[in-house]
Structure formats: structure tokens, C-alpha cells
Amino acid sequence: MDHRDKLVRATEHFQALKAAVLEYSGWNRSVVPEYEASTRRYLARFKLLKPLPRRWSLILGDAIHNVRSSLDALVFALASRHSGPLSSQEAKDVQFVIADNAQEFGKQKARRLGRLSPAAQDLIEAMQPYVPCSWHGGNPLGAIRDLDNTNKHRHLIINKVRIDHGNLYIEKPGVTGGQGLVIPLTPGLYSDGDVLAEFALPPGYDTVNMRTGHSIGLDHCIADVNLPLTSGLQNFANYVPTYVEQQVFRPLEALP
């Protein structure tokens, strides 16, 4: 049951991440108009009052690595059950294959999965990211592989703010009733200091004592992967261990 112990540890890290994000959350951003003299236009610049904690990346990296390790531990257990005790070299070769296409899976299958039963090999092939997935959030196995590789070999996992919608409001002097200039902000992934929009002020607006407000729909997300429905940090932390337990562990553990 090493694979389940590893997934439990991953879940503990994910719970710690969710708590850290919740502790950070609040009104900690602003949109600041900044005059660009060269173009005589304004930039709506995104500002974080508190930087996104680098600790999030460390916790997330640990969680992802435990998930990836749990998959490999499960495959090792299945190989040992089907083929008997493995030599040191055989054990090194065994791995839960995560491939982006059938050709890539075929290249790795014999070496990585050849000591598993044919039924287990077929099931793992059916779990690949390129196979249509009925789960609403999509198959996260490719993201797990890529995030683990990034965290191990390149850099900390990058987190950004995802803005789904928003506007910058600029008051017109002497005008009441909520009338003024509305600047739509461009949806996307942003870091502190990035530009959300560019605009010019019409005549009649105060360029010295400009009064502004804003509304933004945002989430804290993983910038290194594209899982639209699960890439928000808290959603991802809930989704990944549930998917692995229900869609990977249960079917493979149920094999005779």
C-alpha cells in the first residue's frame, strides 16, 4: 500500500496549500493608471499589495511529487505481483507511463510496463491524457508529469493571478450617479506590475487628481499548465488526489 501512503501525504500537502491560499486571500490588489509619455496614453497596471508567497510553489511541488511517486509505486506493486520479485535494474525500469500520444506510449510500454499483466497495461493505456476523458475537469495526469519535471529539474512551479473579467472605472469630475469612463481589462494570467489595458482620457477628465475604482474576477492559479477548470490552486488541490484515487487506483487495484 505504499502508493496509497504517498497519495495521503500528497493530500496533506494539498490541504496545507489550500489553507495558505485562504489565509492570503482578501483585498490585496489594485489597478493603477500610469501615464506613458511616449504614447500619451495611460496603462492600467496590475498591482499586488502582497506578493504571491513563494512558499505556495514549494508546497505544491511536494504535493505533485508525492502524487507522481504514488503512481510509480502502484505500478511497481502490480509488476511485482504479476512477475515476482524484480531485480534492481528491472525495478528501475518500471514506471507509470504518462504519454501525450499513442506512439509515445507504445515506445515506452514494453520497458516500463512489460512486467505488468496485459490487463493492467491496457488499463493504463486507457488512462492516458490523449484518451477522451469523461471527468468534467479533464485528465490531470499530463499536468502532474509536467509539473513534477519542472519542479525537479528546472524551477519552482510558477503561480500567477488569473483575471477572468474586470473593469477599471474613472470618475469624471463634477458628475455624480456613477457616470464616468469604463475601461475593460483583458482576461489572462498576470504577475505583479503587468499591464491589463491601455487607454486615453477623453476631454474633461482630471489627469492630476484622477479618481478610480475597479472590479475584478480573479483566481490564484498555476501558470505552468493549462487545465481551465482545475488550474485554480484550491480547485487543483481538491481535484488531483480525488481523480487519482478514483480513476487510477481503484480500477488497477481491482484487477485479479
PDB file of C-alpha atoms in Angstrom, residues 14-15 18 233-243:
ATOM      1  CA  PHE A  14      -2.621  19.977  -0.820  1.00  0.00           C
ATOM      2  CA  GLN A  15      -4.598  20.738   2.349  1.00  0.00           C
ATOM      3  CA  LYS A  18      -5.444  25.382   0.429  1.00  0.00           C
ATOM      4  CA  LEU A 233      -4.885  26.411  -6.820  1.00  0.00           C
ATOM      5  CA  GLN A 234      -7.665  25.373  -4.470  1.00  0.00           C
ATOM      6  CA  ASN A 235      -9.627  23.583  -7.212  1.00  0.00           C
ATOM      7  CA  PHE A 236      -6.486  21.774  -8.350  1.00  0.00           C
ATOM      8  CA  ALA A 237      -5.698  20.732  -4.770  1.00  0.00           C
ATOM      9  CA  ASN A 238      -9.156  19.174  -4.434  1.00  0.00           C
ATOM     10  CA  TYR A 239      -9.307  17.627  -7.874  1.00  0.00           C
ATOM     11  CA  VAL A 240      -5.975  15.852  -8.329  1.00  0.00           C
ATOM     12  CA  PRO A 241      -5.989  13.403  -5.386  1.00  0.00           C
ATOM     13  CA  THR A 242      -9.673  12.611  -5.975  1.00  0.00           C
ATOM     14  CA  TYR A 243      -9.040  11.854  -9.644  1.00  0.00           C
TER      15      TYR A 243
END
